[in-house]
CSV table of C-alpha atoms and ligand atoms in Angstrom, one decimal:
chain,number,residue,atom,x,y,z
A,7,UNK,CA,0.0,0.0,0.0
A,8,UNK,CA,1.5,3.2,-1.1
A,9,UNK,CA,-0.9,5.9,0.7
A,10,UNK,CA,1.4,7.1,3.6
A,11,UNK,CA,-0.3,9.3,6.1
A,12,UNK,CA,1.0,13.2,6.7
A,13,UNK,CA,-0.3,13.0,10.0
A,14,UNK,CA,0.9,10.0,11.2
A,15,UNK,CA,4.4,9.8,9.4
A,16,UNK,CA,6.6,12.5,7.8
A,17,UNK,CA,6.6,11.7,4.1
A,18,UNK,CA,10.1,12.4,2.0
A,19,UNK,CA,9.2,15.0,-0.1
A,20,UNK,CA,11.5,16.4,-3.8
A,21,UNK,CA,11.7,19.5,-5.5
A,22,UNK,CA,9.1,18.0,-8.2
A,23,UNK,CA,5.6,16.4,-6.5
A,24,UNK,CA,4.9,13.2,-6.9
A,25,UNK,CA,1.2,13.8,-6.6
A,26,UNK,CA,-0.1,16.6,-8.3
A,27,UNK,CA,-3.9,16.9,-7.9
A,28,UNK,CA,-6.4,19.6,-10.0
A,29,UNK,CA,-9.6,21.6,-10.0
A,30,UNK,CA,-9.7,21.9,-14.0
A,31,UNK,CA,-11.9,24.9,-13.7
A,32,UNK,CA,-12.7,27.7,-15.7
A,33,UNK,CA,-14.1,25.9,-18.9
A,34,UNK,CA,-17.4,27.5,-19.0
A,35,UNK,CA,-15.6,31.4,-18.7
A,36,UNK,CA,-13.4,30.9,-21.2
A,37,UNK,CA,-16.1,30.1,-23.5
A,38,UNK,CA,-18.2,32.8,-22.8
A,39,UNK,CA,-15.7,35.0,-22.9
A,40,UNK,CA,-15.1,34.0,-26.5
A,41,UNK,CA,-19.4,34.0,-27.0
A,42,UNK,CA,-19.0,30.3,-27.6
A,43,UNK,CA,-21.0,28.3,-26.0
A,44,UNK,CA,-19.9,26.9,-22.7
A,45,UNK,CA,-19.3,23.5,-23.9
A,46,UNK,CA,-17.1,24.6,-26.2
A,47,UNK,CA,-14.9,25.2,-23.4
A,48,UNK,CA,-15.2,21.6,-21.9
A,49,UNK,CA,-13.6,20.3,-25.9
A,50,UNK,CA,-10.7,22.5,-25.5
A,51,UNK,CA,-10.6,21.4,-22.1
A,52,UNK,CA,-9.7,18.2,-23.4
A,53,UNK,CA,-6.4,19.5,-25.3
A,54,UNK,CA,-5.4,20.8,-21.5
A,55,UNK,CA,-5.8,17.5,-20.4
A,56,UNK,CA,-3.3,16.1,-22.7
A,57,UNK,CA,-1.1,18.8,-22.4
A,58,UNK,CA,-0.9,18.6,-18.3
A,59,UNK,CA,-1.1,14.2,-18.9
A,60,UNK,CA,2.6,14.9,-21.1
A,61,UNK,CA,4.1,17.9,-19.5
A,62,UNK,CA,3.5,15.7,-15.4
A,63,UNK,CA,5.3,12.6,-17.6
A,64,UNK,CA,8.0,14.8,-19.1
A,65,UNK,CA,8.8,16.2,-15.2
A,66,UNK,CA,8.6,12.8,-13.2
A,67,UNK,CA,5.3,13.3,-11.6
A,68,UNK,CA,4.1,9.9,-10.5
A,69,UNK,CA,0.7,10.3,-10.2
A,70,UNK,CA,-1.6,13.4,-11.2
A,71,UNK,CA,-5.0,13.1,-10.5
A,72,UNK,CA,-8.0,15.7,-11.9
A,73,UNK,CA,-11.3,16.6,-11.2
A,74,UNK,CA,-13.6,15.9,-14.0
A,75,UNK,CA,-17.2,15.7,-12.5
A,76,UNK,CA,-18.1,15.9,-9.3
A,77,UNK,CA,-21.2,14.8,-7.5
A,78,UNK,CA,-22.4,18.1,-7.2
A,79,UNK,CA,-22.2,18.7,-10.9
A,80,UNK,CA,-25.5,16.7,-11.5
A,81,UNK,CA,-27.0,20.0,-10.6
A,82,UNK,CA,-25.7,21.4,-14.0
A,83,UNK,CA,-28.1,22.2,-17.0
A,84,UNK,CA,-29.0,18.7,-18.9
A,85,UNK,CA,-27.8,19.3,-22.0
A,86,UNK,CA,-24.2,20.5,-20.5
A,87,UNK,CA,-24.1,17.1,-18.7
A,88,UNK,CA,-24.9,14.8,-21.1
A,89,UNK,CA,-22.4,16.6,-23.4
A,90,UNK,CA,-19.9,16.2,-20.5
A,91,UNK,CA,-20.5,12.4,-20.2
A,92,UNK,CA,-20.1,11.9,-24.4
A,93,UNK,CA,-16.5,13.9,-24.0
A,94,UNK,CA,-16.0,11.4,-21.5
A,95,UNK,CA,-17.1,8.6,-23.6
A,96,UNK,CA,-15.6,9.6,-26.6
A,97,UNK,CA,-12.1,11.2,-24.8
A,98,UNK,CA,-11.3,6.4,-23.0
A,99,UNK,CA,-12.7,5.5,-26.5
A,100,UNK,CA,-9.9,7.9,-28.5
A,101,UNK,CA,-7.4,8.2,-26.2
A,102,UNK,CA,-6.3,5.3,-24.4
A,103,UNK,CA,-3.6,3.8,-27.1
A,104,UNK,CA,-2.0,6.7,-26.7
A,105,UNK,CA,-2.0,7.0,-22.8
A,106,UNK,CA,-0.7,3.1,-23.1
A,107,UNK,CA,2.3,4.5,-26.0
A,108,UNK,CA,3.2,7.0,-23.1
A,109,UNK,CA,3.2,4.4,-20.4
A,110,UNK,CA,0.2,6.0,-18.6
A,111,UNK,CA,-2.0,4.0,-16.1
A,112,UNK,CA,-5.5,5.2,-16.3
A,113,UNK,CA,-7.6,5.2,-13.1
A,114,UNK,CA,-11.5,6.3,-12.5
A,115,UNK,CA,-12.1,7.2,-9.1
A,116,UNK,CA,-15.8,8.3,-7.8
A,117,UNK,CA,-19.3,6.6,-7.9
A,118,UNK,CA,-19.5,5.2,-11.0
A,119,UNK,CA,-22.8,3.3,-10.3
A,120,UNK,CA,-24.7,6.8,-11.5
A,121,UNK,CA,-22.8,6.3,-14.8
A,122,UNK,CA,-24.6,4.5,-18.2
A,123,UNK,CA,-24.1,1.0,-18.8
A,124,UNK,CA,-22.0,1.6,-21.8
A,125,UNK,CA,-19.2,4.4,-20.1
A,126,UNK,CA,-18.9,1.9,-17.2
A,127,UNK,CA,-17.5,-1.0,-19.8
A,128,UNK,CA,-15.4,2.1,-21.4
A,129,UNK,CA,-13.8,2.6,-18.1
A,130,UNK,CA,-13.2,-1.2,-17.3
A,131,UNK,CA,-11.9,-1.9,-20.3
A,132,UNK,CA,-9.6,1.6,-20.5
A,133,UNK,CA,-8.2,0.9,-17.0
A,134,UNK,CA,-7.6,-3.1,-17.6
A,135,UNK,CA,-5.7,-1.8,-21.0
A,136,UNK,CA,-3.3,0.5,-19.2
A,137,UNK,CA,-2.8,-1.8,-16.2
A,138,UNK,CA,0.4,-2.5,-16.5
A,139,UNK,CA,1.7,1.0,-17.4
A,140,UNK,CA,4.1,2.5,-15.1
A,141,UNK,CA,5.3,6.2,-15.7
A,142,UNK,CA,2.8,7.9,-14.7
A,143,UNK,CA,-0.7,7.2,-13.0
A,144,UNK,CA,-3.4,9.4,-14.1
A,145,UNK,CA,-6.5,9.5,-12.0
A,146,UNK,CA,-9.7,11.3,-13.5
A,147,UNK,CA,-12.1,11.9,-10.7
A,148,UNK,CA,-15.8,11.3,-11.9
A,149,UNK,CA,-18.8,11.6,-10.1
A,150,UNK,CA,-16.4,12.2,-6.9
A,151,UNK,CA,-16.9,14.3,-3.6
A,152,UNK,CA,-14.7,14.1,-1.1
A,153,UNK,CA,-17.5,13.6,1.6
A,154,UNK,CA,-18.9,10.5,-0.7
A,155,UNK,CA,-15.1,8.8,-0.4
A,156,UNK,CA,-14.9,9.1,3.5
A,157,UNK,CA,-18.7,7.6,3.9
A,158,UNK,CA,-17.8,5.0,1.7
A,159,UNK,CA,-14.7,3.8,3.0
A,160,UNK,CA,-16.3,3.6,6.0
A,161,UNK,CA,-19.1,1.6,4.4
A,162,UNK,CA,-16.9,-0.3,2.9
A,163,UNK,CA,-14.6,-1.2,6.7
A,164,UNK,CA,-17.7,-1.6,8.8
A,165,UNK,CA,-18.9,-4.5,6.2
A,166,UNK,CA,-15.6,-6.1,6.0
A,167,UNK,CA,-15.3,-5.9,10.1
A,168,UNK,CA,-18.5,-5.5,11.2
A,169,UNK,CA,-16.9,-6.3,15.0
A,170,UNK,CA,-15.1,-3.1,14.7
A,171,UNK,CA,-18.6,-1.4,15.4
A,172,UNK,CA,-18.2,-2.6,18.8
A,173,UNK,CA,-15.0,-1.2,19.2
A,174,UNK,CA,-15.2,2.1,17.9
A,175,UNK,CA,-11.5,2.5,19.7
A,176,UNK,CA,-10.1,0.8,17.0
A,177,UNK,CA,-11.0,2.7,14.3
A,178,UNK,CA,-7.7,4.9,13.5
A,179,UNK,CA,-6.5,6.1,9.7
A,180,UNK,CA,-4.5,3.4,9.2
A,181,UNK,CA,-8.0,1.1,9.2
A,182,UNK,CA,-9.8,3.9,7.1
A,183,UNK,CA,-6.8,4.6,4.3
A,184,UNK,CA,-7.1,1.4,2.7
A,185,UNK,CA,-10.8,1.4,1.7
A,186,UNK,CA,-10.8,5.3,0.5
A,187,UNK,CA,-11.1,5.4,-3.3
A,188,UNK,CA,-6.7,6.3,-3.9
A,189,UNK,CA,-5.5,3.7,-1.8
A,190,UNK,CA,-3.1,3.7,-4.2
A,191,UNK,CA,-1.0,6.7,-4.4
A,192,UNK,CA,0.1,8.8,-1.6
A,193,UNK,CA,-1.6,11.9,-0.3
A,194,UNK,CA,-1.0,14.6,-3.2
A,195,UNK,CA,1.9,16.8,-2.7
A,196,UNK,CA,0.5,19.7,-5.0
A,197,UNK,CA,-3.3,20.7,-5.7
A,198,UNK,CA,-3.8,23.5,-8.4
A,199,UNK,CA,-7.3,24.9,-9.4
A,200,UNK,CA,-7.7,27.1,-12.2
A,201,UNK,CA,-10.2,29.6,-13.2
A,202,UNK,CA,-9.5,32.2,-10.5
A,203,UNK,CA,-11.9,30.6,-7.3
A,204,UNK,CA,-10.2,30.0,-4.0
A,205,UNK,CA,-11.9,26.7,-2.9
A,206,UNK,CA,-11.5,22.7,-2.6
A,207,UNK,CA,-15.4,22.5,-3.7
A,208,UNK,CA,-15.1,18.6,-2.0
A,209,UNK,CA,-12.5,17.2,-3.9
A,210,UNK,CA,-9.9,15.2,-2.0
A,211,UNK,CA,-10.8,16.0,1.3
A,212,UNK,CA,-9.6,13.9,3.5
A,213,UNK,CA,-6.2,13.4,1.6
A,214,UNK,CA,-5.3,17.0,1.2
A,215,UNK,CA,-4.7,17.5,4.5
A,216,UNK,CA,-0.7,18.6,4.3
A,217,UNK,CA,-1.2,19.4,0.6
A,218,UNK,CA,0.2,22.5,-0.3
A,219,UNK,CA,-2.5,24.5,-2.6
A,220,UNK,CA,-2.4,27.0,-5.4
A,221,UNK,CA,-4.6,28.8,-7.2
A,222,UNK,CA,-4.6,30.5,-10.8
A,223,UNK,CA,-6.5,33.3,-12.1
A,224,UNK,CA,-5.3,30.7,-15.7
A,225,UNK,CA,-8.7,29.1,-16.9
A,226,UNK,CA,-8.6,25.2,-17.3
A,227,UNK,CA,-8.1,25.6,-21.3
A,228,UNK,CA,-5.3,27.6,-21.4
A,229,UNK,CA,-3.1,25.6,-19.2
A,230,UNK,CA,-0.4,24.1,-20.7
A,231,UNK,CA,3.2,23.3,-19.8
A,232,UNK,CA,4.4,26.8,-18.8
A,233,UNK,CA,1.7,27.2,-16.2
A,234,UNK,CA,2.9,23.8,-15.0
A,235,UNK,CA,6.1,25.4,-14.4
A,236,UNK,CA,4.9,28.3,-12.8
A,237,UNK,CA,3.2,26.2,-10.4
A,238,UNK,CA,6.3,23.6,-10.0
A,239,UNK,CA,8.3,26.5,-9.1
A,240,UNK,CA,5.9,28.2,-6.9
A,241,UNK,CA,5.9,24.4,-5.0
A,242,UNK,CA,9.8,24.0,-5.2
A,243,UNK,CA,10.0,27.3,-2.8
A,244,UNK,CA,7.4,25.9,-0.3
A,245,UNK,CA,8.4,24.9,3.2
A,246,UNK,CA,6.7,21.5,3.9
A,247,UNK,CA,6.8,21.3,7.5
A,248,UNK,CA,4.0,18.9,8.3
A,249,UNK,CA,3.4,20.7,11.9
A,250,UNK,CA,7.1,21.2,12.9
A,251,UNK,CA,9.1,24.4,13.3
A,252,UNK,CA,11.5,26.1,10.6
A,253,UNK,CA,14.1,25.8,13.3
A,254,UNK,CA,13.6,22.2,13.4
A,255,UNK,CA,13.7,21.6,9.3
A,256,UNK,CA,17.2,23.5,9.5
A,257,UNK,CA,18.7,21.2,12.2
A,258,UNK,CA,17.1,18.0,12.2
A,259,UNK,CA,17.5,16.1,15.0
B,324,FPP,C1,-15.1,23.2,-14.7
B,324,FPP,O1,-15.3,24.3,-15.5
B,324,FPP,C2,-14.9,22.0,-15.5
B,324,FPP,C3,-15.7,20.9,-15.5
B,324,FPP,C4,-16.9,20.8,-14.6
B,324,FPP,C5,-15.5,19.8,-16.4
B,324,FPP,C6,-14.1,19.4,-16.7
B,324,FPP,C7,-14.1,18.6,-17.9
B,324,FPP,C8,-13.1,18.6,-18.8
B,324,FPP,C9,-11.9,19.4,-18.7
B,324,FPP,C10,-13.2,17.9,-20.1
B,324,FPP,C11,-13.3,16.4,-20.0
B,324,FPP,C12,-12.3,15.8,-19.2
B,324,FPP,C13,-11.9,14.5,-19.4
B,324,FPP,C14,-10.9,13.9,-18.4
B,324,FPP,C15,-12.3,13.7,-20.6
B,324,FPP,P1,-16.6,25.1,-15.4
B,324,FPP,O2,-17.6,24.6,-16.4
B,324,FPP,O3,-17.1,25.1,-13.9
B,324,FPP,O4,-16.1,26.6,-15.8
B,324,FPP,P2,-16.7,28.0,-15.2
B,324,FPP,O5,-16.4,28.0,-13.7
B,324,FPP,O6,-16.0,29.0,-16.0
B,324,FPP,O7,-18.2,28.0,-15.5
């Protein structure tokens, strides 16, 4: 199990993340902004997505995870939706030989139950291709709150143990971690969110606990590689203390 917890244990940390999590926001502005309509900004999206996807590779990033859909999203217009679920569809059914070329392992993270029959195979099949990938491990976040992950998990724990319900004592993070939906990677190092809002809007709540966070005014579809920079470097000057002093990050004991 890779997920080591910041509040427990003092994760090793490098100059470049090794978990970069995103808010891709700012689709719908950008399209307006250009009197298109604001789908049109969810396409280009997609180009952004490629371009963060190479430029994370290119840098070492290990695993970079992004927001896609939340659960709150539902709430959008339905034709906006349903045009966001065929990107969806049509982004695993185009994409994957590539992601597998670039040695990227694709993981889908959320409730997925609320999905169509047909983009639930898509995703099967998408993540069973790329399974054995290695470089890089790309998360897209659909139908995902941070609030659903920690009930679940706990869903998930109390069914496997159902004694541990009468011992509530026992129940600690290192019993929760392994049922939240990223198990996998470790808690992210770096969270961006584009499109100019100051807010976590229930992503990874739990795991972004230590997570150092920035913000750009940059809207999702014109993020490329040089914002990715900006934000590497902005990350590289952080001070990660994980609840100690300065003092004691200069003269470790
Ligand atoms: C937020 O912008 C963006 C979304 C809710 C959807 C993100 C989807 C994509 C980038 C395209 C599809 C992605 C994949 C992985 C296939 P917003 O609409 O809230 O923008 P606004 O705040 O300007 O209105």
């Amino acid at each position: 199990m890779s997920q080591i917890s910041s509040t427990r244990t003092i994760p090793v940390t490098g100059r470049i993340p090794r978990h970069v999590a995103i808010i891709m926001d700012g689709n719908g502005r950008w399209a307006t902004q250009r009197k298109l309509p604001r789908t049109a900004g969810h396409v280009r999206g997609v180009q952004a997505v490629r371009r963060a996807v190479e430029a994370c590779g290119h840098r070492g990033v290990e695993y970079l995870t992004l927001f896609a859909f939340s659960s709150e999203n539902w709430r959008r217009p339905a034709q906006e939706v349903s045009l966001l679920m065929r990107l969806f569809v049509r982004t695993l059914e185009r994409e994957v030989d590539k992601l597998v070329a670039q040695g990227v392992r694709l993981r889908i993270v959320g409730d997925l139950g609320a999905f169509d029959a047909k983009l639930r195979r898509l995703i099967d099949e998408a993540e069973q291709r790329t399974e054995q990938q290695s470089t890089l491990t790309l998360t897209i976040a659909a139908n995902y709150g941070g609030r659903w992950d920690i009930l679940q998990a706990m869903q998930a724990l109390l069914k496997a143990h159902p004694e541990m319900a009468e011992h509530p004592e026992q129940l600690d993070e290192d019993a929760l971690n392994p049922w939240l939906a990223m198990a996998y990677a470790p808690e992210p190092d770096l969270f961006i969110r584009t499109g100019g809002e100051q807010r976590i809007s229930n992503f990874l709540i739990w795991q972004l606990a230590y997570t150092e966070l920035y913000f750009t005014d940059c809207y999702w579809p014109d993020f490329g590689a040089a914002q990715i920079d900006q934000a590497f470097a902005w990350y590289a000057d952080r001070e990660r203390r994980f609840g100690r002093t300065s003092e004691q990050l200069r003269t470790p004991t």
